[in-house]
Short mmCIF file of C-alpha atoms in Angstrom, two decimals:
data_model
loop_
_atom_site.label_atom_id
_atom_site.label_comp_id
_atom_site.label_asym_id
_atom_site.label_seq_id
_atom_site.Cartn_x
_atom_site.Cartn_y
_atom_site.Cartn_z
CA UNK A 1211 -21.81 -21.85 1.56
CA UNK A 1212 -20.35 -18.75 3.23
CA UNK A 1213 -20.78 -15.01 2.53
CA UNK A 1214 -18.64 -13.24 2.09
CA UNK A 1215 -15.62 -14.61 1.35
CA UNK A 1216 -11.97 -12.70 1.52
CA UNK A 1217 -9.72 -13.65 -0.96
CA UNK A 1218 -5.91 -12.02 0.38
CA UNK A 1219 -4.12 -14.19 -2.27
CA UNK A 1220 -5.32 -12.48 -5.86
CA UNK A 1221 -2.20 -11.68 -8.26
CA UNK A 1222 -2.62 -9.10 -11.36
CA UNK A 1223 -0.63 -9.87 -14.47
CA UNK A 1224 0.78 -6.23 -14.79
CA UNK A 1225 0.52 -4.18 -18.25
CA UNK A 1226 3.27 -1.94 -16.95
CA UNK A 1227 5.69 -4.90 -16.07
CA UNK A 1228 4.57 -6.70 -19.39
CA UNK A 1229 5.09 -3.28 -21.51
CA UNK A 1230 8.54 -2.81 -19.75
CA UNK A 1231 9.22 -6.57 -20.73
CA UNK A 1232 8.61 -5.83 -24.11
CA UNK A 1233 10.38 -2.83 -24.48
CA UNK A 1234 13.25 -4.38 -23.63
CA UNK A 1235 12.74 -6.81 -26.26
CA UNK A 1236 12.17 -9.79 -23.28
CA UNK A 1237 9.34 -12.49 -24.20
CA UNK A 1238 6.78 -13.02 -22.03
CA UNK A 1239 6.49 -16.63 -21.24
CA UNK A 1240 3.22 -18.63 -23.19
CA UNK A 1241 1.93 -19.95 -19.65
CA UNK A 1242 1.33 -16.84 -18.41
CA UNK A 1243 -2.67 -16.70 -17.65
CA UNK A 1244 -4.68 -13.64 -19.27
CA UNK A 1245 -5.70 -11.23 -16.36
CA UNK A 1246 -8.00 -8.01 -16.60
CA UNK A 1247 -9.98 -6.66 -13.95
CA UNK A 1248 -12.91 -8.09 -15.59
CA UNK A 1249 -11.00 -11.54 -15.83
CA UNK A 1250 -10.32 -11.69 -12.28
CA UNK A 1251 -13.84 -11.14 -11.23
CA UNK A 1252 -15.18 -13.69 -13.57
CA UNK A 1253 -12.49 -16.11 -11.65
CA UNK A 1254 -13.17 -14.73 -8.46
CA UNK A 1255 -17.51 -15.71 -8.86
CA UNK A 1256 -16.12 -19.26 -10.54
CA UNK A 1257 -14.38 -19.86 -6.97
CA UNK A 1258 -17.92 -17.61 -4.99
CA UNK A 1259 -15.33 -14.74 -4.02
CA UNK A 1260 -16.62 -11.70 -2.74
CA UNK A 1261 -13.43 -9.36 -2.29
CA UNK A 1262 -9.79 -9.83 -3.28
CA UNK A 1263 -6.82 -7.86 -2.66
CA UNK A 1264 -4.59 -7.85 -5.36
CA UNK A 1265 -0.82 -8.09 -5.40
CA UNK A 1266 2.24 -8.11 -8.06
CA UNK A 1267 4.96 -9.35 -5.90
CA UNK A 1268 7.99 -9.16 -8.43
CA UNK A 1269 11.48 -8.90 -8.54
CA UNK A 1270 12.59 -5.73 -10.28
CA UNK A 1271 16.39 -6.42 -10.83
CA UNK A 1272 16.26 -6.74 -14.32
CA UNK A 1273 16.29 -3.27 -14.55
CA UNK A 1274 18.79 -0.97 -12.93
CA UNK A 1275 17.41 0.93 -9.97
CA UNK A 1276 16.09 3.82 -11.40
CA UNK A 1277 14.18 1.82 -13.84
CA UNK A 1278 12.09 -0.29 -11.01
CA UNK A 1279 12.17 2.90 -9.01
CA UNK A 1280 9.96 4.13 -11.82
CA UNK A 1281 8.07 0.70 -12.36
CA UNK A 1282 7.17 0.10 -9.33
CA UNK A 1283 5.35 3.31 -9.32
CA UNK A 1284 3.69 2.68 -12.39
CA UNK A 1285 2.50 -0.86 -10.53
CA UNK A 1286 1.22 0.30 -8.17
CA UNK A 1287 -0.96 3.07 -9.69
CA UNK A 1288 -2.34 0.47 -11.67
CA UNK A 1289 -3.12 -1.88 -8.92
CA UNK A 1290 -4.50 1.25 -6.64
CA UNK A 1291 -6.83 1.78 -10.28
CA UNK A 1292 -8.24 -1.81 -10.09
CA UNK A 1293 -9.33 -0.88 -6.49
CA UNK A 1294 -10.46 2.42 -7.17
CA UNK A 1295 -12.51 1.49 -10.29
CA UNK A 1296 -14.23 -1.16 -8.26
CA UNK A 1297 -14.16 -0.93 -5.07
CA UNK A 1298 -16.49 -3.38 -3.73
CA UNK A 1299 -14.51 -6.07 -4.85
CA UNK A 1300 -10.70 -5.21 -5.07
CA UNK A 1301 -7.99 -3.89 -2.14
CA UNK A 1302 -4.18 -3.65 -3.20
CA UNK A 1303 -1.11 -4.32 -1.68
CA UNK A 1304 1.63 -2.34 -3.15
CA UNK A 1305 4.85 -3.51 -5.09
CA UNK A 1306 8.20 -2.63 -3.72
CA UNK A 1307 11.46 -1.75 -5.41
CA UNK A 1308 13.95 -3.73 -3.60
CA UNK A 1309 16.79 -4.46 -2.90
CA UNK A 1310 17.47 -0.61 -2.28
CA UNK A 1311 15.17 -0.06 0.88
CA UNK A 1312 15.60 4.03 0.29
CA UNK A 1313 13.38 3.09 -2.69
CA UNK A 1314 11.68 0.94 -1.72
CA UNK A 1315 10.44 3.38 2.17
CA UNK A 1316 9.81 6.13 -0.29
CA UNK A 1317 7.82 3.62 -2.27
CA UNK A 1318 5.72 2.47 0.97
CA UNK A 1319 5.06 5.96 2.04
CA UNK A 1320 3.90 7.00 -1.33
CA UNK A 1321 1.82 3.61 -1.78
CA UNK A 1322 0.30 4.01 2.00
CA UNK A 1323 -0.50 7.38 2.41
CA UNK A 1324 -1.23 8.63 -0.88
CA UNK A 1325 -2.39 5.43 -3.34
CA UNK A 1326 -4.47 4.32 0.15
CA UNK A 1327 -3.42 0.57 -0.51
CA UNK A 1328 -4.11 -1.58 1.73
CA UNK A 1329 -0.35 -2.99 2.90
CA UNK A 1330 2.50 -4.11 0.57
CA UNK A 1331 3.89 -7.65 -0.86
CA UNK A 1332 7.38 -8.32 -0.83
CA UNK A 1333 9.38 -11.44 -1.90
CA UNK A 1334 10.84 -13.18 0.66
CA UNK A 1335 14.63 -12.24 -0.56
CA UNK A 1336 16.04 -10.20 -2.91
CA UNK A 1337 19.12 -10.87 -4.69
CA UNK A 1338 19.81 -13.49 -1.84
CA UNK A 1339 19.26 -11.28 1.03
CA UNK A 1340 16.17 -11.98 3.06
CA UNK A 1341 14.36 -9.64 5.47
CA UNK A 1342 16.62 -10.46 8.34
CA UNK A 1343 19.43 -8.08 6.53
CA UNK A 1344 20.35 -5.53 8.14
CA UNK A 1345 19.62 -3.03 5.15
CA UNK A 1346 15.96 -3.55 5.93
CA UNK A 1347 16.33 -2.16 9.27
CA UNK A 1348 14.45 1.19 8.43
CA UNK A 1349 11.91 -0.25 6.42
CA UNK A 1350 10.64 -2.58 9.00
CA UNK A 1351 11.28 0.31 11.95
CA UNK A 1352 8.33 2.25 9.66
CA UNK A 1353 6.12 -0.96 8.48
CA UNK A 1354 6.30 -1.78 12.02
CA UNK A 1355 5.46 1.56 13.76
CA UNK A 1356 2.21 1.39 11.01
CA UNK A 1357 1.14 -2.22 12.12
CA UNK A 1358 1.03 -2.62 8.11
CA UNK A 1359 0.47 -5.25 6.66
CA UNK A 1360 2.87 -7.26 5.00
CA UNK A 1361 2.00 -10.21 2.14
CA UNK A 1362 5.58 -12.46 1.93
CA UNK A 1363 5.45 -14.45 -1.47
CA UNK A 1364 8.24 -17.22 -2.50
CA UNK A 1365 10.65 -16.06 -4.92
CA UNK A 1366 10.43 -18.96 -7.56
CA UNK A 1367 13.51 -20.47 -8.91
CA UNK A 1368 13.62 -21.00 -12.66
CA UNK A 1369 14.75 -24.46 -12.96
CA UNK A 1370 13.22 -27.52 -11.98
CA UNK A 1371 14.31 -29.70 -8.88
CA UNK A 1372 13.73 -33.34 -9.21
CA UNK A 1373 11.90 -32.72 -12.61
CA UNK A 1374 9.01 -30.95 -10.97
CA UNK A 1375 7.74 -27.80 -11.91
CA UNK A 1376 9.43 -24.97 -9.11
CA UNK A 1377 5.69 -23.42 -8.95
CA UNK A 1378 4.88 -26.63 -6.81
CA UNK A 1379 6.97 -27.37 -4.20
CA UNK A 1380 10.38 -24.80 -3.80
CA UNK A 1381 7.67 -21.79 -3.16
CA UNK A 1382 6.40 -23.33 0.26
CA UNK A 1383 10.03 -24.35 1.18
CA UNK A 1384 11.16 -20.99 0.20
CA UNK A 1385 8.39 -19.47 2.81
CA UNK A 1386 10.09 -22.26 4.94
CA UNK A 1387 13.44 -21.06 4.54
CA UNK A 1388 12.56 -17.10 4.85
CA UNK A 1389 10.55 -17.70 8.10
CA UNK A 1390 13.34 -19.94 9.56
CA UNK A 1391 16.35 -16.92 9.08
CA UNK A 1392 13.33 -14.01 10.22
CA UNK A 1393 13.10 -16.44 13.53
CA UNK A 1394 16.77 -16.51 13.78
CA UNK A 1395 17.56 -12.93 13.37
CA UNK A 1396 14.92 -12.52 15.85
CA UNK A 1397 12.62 -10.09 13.16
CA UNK A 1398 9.03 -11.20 14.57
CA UNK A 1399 10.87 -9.60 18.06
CA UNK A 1400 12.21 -6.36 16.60
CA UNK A 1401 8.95 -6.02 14.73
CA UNK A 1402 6.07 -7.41 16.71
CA UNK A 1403 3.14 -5.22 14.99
CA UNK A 1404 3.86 -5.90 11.44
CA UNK A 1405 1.16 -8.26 10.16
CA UNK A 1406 2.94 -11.10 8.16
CA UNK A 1407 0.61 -12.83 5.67
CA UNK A 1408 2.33 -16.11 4.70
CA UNK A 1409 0.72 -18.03 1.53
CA UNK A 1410 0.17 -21.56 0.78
CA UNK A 1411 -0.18 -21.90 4.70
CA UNK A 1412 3.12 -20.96 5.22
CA UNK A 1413 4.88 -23.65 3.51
CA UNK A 1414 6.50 -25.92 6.28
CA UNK A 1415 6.16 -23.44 9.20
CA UNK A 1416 2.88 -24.90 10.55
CA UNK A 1417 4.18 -28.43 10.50
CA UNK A 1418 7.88 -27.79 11.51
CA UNK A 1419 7.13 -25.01 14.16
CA UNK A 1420 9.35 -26.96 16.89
CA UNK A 1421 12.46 -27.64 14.54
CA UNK A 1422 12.30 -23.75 14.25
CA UNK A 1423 11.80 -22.81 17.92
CA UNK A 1424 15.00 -24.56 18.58
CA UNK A 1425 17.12 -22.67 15.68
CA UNK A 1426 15.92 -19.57 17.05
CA UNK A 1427 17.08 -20.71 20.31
CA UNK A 1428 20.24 -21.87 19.84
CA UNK A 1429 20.60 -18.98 17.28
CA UNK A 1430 21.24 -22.48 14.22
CA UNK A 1431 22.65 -24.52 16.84
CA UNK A 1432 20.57 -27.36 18.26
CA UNK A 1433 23.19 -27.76 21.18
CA UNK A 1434 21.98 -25.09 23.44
CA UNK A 1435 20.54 -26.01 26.66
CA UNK A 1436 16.95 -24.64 26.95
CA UNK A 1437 13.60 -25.25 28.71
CA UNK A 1438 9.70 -25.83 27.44
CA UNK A 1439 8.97 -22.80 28.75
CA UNK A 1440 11.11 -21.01 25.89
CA UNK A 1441 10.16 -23.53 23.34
CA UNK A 1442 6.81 -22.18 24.12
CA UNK A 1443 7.69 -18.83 23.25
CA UNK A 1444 8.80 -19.30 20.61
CA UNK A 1445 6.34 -21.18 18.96
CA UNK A 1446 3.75 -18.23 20.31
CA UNK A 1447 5.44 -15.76 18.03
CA UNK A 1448 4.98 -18.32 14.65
CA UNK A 1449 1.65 -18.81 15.87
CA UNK A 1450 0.95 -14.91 15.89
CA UNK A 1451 1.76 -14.70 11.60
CA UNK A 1452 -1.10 -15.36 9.57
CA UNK A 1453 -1.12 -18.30 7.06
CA UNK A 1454 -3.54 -18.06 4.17
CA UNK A 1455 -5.44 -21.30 3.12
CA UNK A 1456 -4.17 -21.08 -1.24
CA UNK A 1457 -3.81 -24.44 -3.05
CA UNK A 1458 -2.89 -26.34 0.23
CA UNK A 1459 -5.07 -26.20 3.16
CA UNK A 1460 -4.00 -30.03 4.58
CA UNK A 1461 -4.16 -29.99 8.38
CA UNK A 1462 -3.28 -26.53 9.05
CA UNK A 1463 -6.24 -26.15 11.01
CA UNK A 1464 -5.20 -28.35 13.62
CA UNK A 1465 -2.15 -26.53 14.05
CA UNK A 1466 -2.94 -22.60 13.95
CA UNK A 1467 -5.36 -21.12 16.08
CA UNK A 1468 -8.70 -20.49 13.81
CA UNK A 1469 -7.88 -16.47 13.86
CA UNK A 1470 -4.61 -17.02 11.81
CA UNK A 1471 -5.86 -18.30 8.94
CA UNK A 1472 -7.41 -15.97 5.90
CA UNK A 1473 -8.74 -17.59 2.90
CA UNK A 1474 -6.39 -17.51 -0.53
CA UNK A 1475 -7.34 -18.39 -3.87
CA UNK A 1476 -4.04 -17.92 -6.10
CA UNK A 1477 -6.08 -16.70 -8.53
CA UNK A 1478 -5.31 -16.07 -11.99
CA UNK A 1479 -3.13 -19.13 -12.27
CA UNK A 1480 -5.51 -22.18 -10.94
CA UNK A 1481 -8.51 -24.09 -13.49
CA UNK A 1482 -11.35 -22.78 -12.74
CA UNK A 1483 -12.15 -26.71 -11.43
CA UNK A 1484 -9.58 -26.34 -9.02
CA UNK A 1485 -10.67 -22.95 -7.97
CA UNK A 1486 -14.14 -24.74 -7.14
CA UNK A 1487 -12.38 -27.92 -5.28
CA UNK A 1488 -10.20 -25.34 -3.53
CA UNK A 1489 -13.15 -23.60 -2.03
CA UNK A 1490 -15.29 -26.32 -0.93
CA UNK A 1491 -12.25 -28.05 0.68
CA UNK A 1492 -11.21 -25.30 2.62
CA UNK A 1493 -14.74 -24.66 4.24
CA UNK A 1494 -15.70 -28.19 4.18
CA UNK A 1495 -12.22 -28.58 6.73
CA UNK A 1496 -13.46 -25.27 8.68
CA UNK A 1497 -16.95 -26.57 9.41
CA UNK A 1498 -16.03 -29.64 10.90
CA UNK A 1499 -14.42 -27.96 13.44
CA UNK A 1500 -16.62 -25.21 14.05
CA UNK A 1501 -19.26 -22.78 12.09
CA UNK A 1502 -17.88 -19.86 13.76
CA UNK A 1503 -14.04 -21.29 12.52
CA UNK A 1504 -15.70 -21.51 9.32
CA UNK A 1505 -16.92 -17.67 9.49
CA UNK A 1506 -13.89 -16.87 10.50
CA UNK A 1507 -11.56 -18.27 7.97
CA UNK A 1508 -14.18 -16.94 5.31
CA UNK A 1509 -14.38 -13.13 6.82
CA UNK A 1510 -13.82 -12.53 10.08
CA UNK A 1511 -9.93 -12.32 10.08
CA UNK A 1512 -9.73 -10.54 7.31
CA UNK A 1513 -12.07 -7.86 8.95
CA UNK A 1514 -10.28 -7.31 11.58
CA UNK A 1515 -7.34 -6.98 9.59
CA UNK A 1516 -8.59 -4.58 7.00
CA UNK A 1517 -11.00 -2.93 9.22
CA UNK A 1518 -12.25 -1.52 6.16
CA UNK A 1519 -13.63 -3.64 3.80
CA UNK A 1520 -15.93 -4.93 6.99
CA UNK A 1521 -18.11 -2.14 5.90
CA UNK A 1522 -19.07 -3.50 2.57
CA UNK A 1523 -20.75 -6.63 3.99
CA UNK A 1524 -23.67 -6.60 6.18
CA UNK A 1525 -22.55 -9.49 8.15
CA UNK A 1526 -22.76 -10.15 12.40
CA UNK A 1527 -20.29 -8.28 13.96
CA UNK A 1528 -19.23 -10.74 16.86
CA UNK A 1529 -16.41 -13.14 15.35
CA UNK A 1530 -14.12 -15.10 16.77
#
C-alpha cells in the first residue's frame, strides 16, 4: 500500500453551524454522521489516510447576511483549530459567506492571511448564480492573483429525482453543470492560476470534455464553425483543473493526465467498508498504469499543491 496518502476531500460536521441551527429552533437531520476531530482520524486510519484537509462547504442563506458574515467566521476558526491542534494530520480550506462577495473577499483575506488555511471551498452556485456572475469578478481577480486554491462542491438539491437519493447522482451533474457555464463565461481564461479542485472526479467533465469544448466555442451554440486545433484548446484548459478520486474513480485515469488527480475520501459520510473498498480501488486502478501514477495520485500532487504539508513526510522528492 502507499504512504502517505492525501486525503483533499474530508468534511467537518460544524458545532458552530449545528449551534446556530439550533438556536434558531431548526432540527438537524438524523442522518447526519457524528464528526470530532478524534472521529475523523479514527475514519481517516479505517481508510490508511495520512493527512486530510478539511472543509464545510455550506450555504449560509438561511441567515441574513450579517448572521453568516459572523458564522462563517466562527467556521472557520474552528476548522483553522482542528489544524492547529493537530497538525500532522489536518489542513483547512475556509468557508465563505456568499452570495455577497464583499463578505465573502474580506472573509478570504482574513481566512488566508491570518487563520493560514490552506485555500477555500465554495459551492458551485449560490442562490442560482454560479461563479461565472459577474459579482464574483473581484473575488476571483484576488483568488487568482494568490494562485489559491479553490475546492468547488455540488450544492445538493433537497428532493429526490427519479426516487434516488440527490447525494448520489445530481452532485456530479451539478459539478457538470457549474464547469459547463465557468467554460462558457470563459472563467478558467480570466483566471488561469486559481487551482480548481473538482470532487467525485468532476462529475461528467472527464467523460463529456468535447460536448463542452464546443459550448465554449460557440459560446451554447453548437453551430459555429471551428477547427481541431481550438477544440484542442479547449479541452487543455479542463484538463489543467484537478479532479479528486471520492466515491467514483471509474476510468478517469484514462482520461486526465496522472498529475490532475488527488486522492478524496468523502469522509465522514461513507461505511467504514466502503472507505476500505474506496482505497484499494483507487490505487489498485493507479498501479496498473504506473507505480509512479500510483505515487502520484497518493502524494505527489497534493505536494506540489500544498507545498507544505510535503514536509511532514519523508518521502522521494522526484514525482511525476
Amino acid at each position: 500500500m502507499f504512504n502517505p496518502v492525501i486525503d483533499v476531500h474530508h468534511h467537518i460536521i460544524s458545532k458552530e453551524m449545528q449551534r446556530k441551527q439550533r438556536e434558531l429552533g431548526m432540527e438537524i437531520p438524523s442522518f447526519m454522521p457524528k464528526w470530532t476531530p478524534e472521529i475523523g482520524m479514527q475514519k481517516m486510519d479505517v481508510g490508511d489516510i495520512s493527512f486530510s484537509f478539511l472543509s464545510a462547504p455550506s450555504d449560509l442563506t438561511f441567515i441574513d447576511q450579517s448572521s453568516a458574515n459572523t458564522l462563517a467566521r466562527k467556521m472557520n476558526e474552528e476548522l483553522a483549530s482542528y489544524a492547529q491542534l493537530h497538525p500532522e494530520r489536518y489542513g483547512a480550506f475556509a468557508t465563505l459567506p456568499l452570495p455577497d462577495p464583499a463578505a465573502a473577499m474580506e472573509e478570504t483575506l482574513y481566512a488566508l492571511d491570518v487563520l493560514g488555511m490552506d485555500g477555500v471551498a465554495m459551492l458551485t452556485s449560490y442562490q442560482g448564480k454560479y461563479l461565472s456572475h459577474p459579482d464574483y469578478t473581484e473575488l476571483l481577480t484576488e483568488l487568482d492573483r494568490r494562485s489559491a486554491v479553490v475546492f468547488l462542491h455540488p450544492i445538493l438539491i433537497p428532493q429526490k429525482i427519479a426516487g434516488l437519493s440527490p447525494a448520489l447522482l445530481e452532485g456530479t451533474f451539478d459539478t457538470t453543470r457549474a464547469v459547463t457555464t465557468m467554460a462558457v463565461h470563459r472563467i478558467f481564461d480570466q483566471y488561469p492560476s486559481i487551482q480548481f479542485i473538482l470532487p467525485h472526479t468532476g462529475g461528467m467533465v472527464p467523460y463529456i470534455k468535447w460536448r463542452i469544448a464546443l459550448a465554449a466555442i460557440g459560446q451554447d451554440s453548437i453551430q459555429v464553425e471551428t477547427t481541431p486545433e481550438q477544440f484542442q484548446a479547449e479541452i487543455a484548459k479542463l484538463d489543467h483543473l484537478y479532479y479528486d478520486s471520492t466515491l467514483n474513480l471509474g476510468t478517469i485515469q484514462k482520461l486526465i493526465a496522472p498529475d490532475r488527480i488527488l486522492f478524496g475520501a468523502d469522509i465522514p459520510w461513507p461505511a467504514d467498508s466502503v472507505l476500505r473498498i474506496q482505497r484499494e480501488s483507487v490505487f489498485h486502478e493507479a498501479q496498473q498504469i504506473s507505480e509512479e501514477n500510483a505515487k502520484a495520485i497518493a502524494y505527489g500532487n497534493a505536494f506540489r499543491l500544498f507545498p507544505r504539508i510535503s514536509k511532514l513526510f519523508n518521502v522521494e522528492k522526484k514525482l511525476i
